[in-house]
GROMACS .gro file of C-alpha atoms in nm:
model
  206
    1MET     CA    1  -0.025  -0.015  -0.012
    2PRO     CA    2   0.136   0.363  -0.085
    3LEU     CA    3   0.256   0.593   0.173
    4HIS     CA    4   0.153   0.868   0.346
    5VAL     CA    5   0.489   1.095   0.279
    6PRO     CA    6   0.358   1.405   0.522
    7PRO     CA    7   0.362   1.776   0.360
    8ALA     CA    8   0.719   1.943   0.501
    9PRO     CA    9   0.671   2.347   0.599
   10ALA     CA   10   0.703   2.491   0.238
   11PRO     CA   11   0.960   2.709   0.395
   12ALA     CA   12   1.185   2.373   0.458
   13LEU     CA   13   1.143   2.306   0.103
   14ARG     CA   14   1.226   2.692  -0.034
   15SER     CA   15   1.552   2.619   0.168
   16VAL     CA   16   1.632   2.382  -0.022
   17LEU     CA   17   1.484   2.491  -0.345
   18ALA     CA   18   1.711   2.773  -0.295
   19ALA     CA   19   2.095   2.637  -0.184
   20LEU     CA   20   2.013   2.389  -0.498
   21GLY     CA   21   1.972   2.651  -0.642
   22SER     CA   22   2.328   2.828  -0.617
   23PRO     CA   23   2.604   2.737  -0.659
   24SER     CA   24   2.821   2.825  -0.431
   25ALA     CA   25   2.608   2.618  -0.182
   26VAL     CA   26   2.649   2.317  -0.430
   27HIS     CA   27   3.020   2.422  -0.433
   28GLU     CA   28   3.111   2.435  -0.094
   29ALA     CA   29   2.870   2.153   0.015
   30HIS     CA   30   3.129   1.795   0.128
   31THR     CA   31   2.954   1.587  -0.137
   32PRO     CA   32   3.122   1.524  -0.469
   33ALA     CA   33   2.767   1.356  -0.609
   34LEU     CA   34   2.601   1.716  -0.624
   35ARG     CA   35   2.934   1.888  -0.753
   36ALA     CA   36   2.952   1.655  -1.084
   37LEU     CA   37   2.584   1.726  -1.163
   38GLN     CA   38   2.532   1.882  -1.477
   39GLY     CA   39   2.108   1.805  -1.464
   40PRO     CA   40   1.838   1.937  -1.303
   41MET     CA   41   1.819   1.865  -0.924
   42THR     CA   42   1.456   1.759  -0.759
   43ALA     CA   43   1.451   1.823  -0.321
   44GLU     CA   44   1.166   1.463  -0.299
   45LEU     CA   45   1.011   1.223  -0.038
   46PRO     CA   46   1.021   1.467   0.275
   47LEU     CA   47   1.065   1.315   0.608
   48PRO     CA   48   1.108   1.457   0.957
   49VAL     CA   49   1.415   1.363   1.200
   50HIS     CA   50   1.271   1.292   1.511
   51VAL     CA   51   1.609   1.154   1.794
   52LEU     CA   52   1.515   1.006   2.063
   53ASP     CA   53   1.815   1.076   2.304
   54ARG     CA   54   2.038   0.907   2.568
   55LEU     CA   55   1.748   1.082   2.826
   56ASN     CA   56   1.464   0.879   2.706
   57LEU     CA   57   1.647   0.606   2.684
   58ALA     CA   58   1.684   0.599   3.017
   59GLY     CA   59   1.387   0.644   3.109
   60LEU     CA   60   1.232   0.312   2.919
   61ALA     CA   61   1.532   0.121   3.092
   62SER     CA   62   1.391   0.226   3.427
   63GLY     CA   63   1.098   0.104   3.331
   64GLY     CA   64   0.892   0.462   3.420
   65ARG     CA   65   0.780   0.621   3.113
   66PRO     CA   66   0.697   0.637   2.783
   67PRO     CA   67   0.941   0.628   2.426
   68ARG     CA   68   0.910   1.079   2.380
   69THR     CA   69   1.082   1.155   2.077
   70ARG     CA   70   1.172   1.570   1.978
   71LEU     CA   71   1.151   1.654   1.568
   72THR     CA   72   1.462   1.884   1.512
   73GLY     CA   73   1.471   1.869   1.177
   74TRP     CA   74   1.391   1.763   0.810
   75ARG     CA   75   1.513   1.585   0.556
   76PHE     CA   76   1.475   1.486   0.125
   77LEU     CA   77   1.606   1.388  -0.096
   78ILE     CA   78   1.798   1.458  -0.331
   79ARG     CA   79   1.703   1.322  -0.711
   80SER     CA   80   1.867   1.382  -1.066
   81GLY     CA   81   1.727   1.143  -1.295
   82ASP     CA   82   1.675   0.852  -1.202
   83ARG     CA   83   1.832   0.824  -0.897
   84TYR     CA   84   1.875   0.913  -0.560
   85VAL     CA   85   2.218   1.071  -0.544
   86ALA     CA   86   2.226   1.310  -0.219
   87ALA     CA   87   2.002   1.411   0.071
   88ALA     CA   88   1.943   1.784   0.253
   89ASP     CA   89   1.883   1.831   0.580
   90THR     CA   90   1.662   2.129   0.757
   91ARG     CA   91   1.638   2.280   1.097
   92LEU     CA   92   1.455   2.509   1.253
   93THR     CA   93   1.574   2.849   1.404
   94PRO     CA   94   1.415   3.132   1.586
   95ASP     CA   95   1.363   3.314   1.283
   96GLY     CA   96   1.172   2.944   1.105
   97TRP     CA   97   1.257   2.652   0.875
   98THR     CA   98   1.629   2.696   0.699
   99PHE     CA   99   1.861   2.455   0.496
  100SER     CA  100   2.120   2.324   0.729
  101HIS     CA  101   2.343   2.110   0.447
  102PHE     CA  102   2.393   1.825   0.217
  103PHE     CA  103   2.549   1.460   0.269
  104GLU     CA  104   2.596   1.162   0.085
  105GLY     CA  105   2.664   0.822   0.191
  106PRO     CA  106   2.543   0.449   0.257
  107TYR     CA  107   2.147   0.692   0.451
  108VAL     CA  108   2.131   0.812   0.130
  109ALA     CA  109   2.057   0.470  -0.064
  110ALA     CA  110   1.920   0.285   0.218
  111THR     CA  111   1.668   0.589   0.298
  112GLU     CA  112   1.530   0.450  -0.065
  113ARG     CA  113   1.599   0.054  -0.039
  114ALA     CA  114   1.335   0.153   0.306
  115LEU     CA  115   1.097   0.349   0.137
  116ARG     CA  116   1.053   0.054  -0.127
  117GLN     CA  117   1.010  -0.218   0.123
  118ALA     CA  118   0.765   0.020   0.358
  119GLU     CA  119   0.540   0.029   0.006
  120SER     CA  120   0.506  -0.315   0.022
  121LEU     CA  121   0.411  -0.460   0.379
  122GLY     CA  122  -0.042  -0.417   0.335
  123LYS     CA  123  -0.084  -0.130   0.552
  124SER     CA  124  -0.091   0.211   0.514
  125TYR     CA  125   0.192   0.452   0.753
  126GLN     CA  126   0.362   0.735   0.740
  127PRO     CA  127   0.693   0.687   0.745
  128ARG     CA  128   0.983   0.949   0.973
  129LEU     CA  129   1.318   0.909   1.041
  130LEU     CA  130   1.362   0.845   1.375
  131SER     CA  131   1.745   0.877   1.536
  132VAL     CA  132   1.912   0.761   1.782
  133PRO     CA  133   2.228   0.905   1.883
  134GLU     CA  134   2.340   0.669   2.139
  135LEU     CA  135   2.374   0.441   1.968
  136TYR     CA  136   2.489   0.575   1.635
  137MET     CA  137   2.104   0.458   1.470
  138LEU     CA  138   1.871   0.571   1.272
  139THR     CA  139   1.592   0.384   1.188
  140LEU     CA  140   1.256   0.441   0.926
  141TRP     CA  141   0.984   0.514   1.181
  142LEU     CA  142   0.651   0.341   1.024
  143HIS     CA  143   0.407   0.571   1.232
  144GLY     CA  144   0.077   0.357   1.173
  145ALA     CA  145  -0.162   0.694   1.262
  146VAL     CA  146  -0.109   0.858   0.815
  147GLY     CA  147  -0.309   1.158   0.943
  148ALA     CA  148  -0.091   1.319   1.219
  149ASP     CA  149   0.070   1.615   1.292
  150ALA     CA  150   0.456   1.466   1.145
  151ALA     CA  151   0.557   1.667   1.445
  152SER     CA  152   0.420   1.518   1.678
  153GLY     CA  153   0.321   1.228   1.851
  154MET     CA  154   0.498   0.932   2.082
  155PRO     CA  155   0.615   0.588   1.909
  156ALA     CA  156   0.320   0.348   1.936
  157ALA     CA  157   0.397  -0.049   2.024
  158ALA     CA  158   0.230  -0.121   1.693
  159ASP     CA  159   0.428   0.140   1.464
  160LEU     CA  160   0.728  -0.064   1.270
  161LEU     CA  161   1.113   0.067   1.332
  162VAL     CA  162   1.352  -0.013   0.992
  163PRO     CA  163   1.702  -0.034   1.079
  164LEU     CA  164   1.849   0.181   0.856
  165ALA     CA  165   2.235   0.068   0.715
  166PRO     CA  166   2.430   0.054   0.895
  167ALA     CA  167   2.300  -0.098   1.151
  168PRO     CA  168   2.445  -0.144   1.511
  169PRO     CA  169   2.625  -0.563   1.546
  170GLY     CA  170   2.350  -0.756   1.672
  171ILE     CA  171   2.061  -0.544   1.517
  172ALA     CA  172   1.920  -0.657   1.143
  173ALA     CA  173   1.888  -0.389   0.887
  174TYR     CA  174   1.621  -0.368   0.685
  175ARG     CA  175   1.432  -0.596   0.911
  176PRO     CA  176   1.086  -0.426   0.996
  177HIS     CA  177   1.042  -0.430   1.380
  178PRO     CA  178   0.745  -0.305   1.663
  179VAL     CA  179   0.856  -0.075   1.834
  180SER     CA  180   0.722  -0.288   2.115
  181GLU     CA  181   1.029  -0.552   2.068
  182LEU     CA  182   1.299  -0.275   1.987
  183LEU     CA  183   1.310  -0.052   2.186
  184PRO     CA  184   1.372  -0.322   2.471
  185VAL     CA  185   1.660  -0.440   2.210
  186MET     CA  186   1.778  -0.045   2.248
  187THR     CA  187   1.772   0.029   2.592
  188HIS     CA  188   1.970  -0.250   2.683
  189ARG     CA  189   2.293  -0.209   2.457
  190LEU     CA  190   2.270   0.132   2.613
  191THR     CA  191   2.596   0.224   2.805
  192PRO     CA  192   2.527   0.342   3.183
  193THR     CA  193   2.611   0.690   3.267
  194ALA     CA  194   2.883   0.749   3.553
  195PRO     CA  195   2.702   0.908   3.837
  196PRO     CA  196   2.869   1.241   3.907
  197VAL     CA  197   3.107   1.183   4.199
  198PRO     CA  198   2.972   1.393   4.572
  199PRO     CA  199   3.165   1.742   4.686
  200SER     CA  200   3.224   1.543   4.963
  201MET     CA  201   3.420   1.231   4.717
  202ALA     CA  202   3.628   1.461   4.516
  203ALA     CA  203   4.018   1.480   4.549
  204PRO     CA  204   4.127   1.827   4.689
  205ALA     CA  205   4.293   2.081   4.471
  206ALA     CA  206   4.682   2.077   4.449
   0.00000   0.00000   0.00000
């Protein structure tokens, strides 16, 4: 079934299109693929990028709170001809959404592959990206509430997470996992943070 790709904020899209149309922005990007292209490029498949950070993972590990994420940006895949060659990230500033940077690498092809696989799952989803910085992990988050505000919401137990390659050791890339199954695995991999040293135990100043 088709994925319900959420509409990106208009200023975010405009900022990416302006960067694509700027020879200096493309030339200065650390993306050889973009610099080598001569033909037209388009920004497609906007995906909201949510982050699940250490604090929320720790809350999950303790069995306390449901998973909470925060929206950090929108990502667009950059198409040239019949293939995606790079991606563009945007970020929210006090003045609104603005272009952040271009990039290329394995996550571009991995995102395209995961999206194509998701279209054959037999159920409609709203695609998002969920980043777990503490585990160096990026997943395609398939949200079951297709009409939801893409900037908000928490991963529901029945939502699917598809780890993108390269995935952490022991976690299969491109395999859809229900949130209720994958999140416990992620919390078990979280390295505990050392507690702060009480002042009474601190070494005396030299």
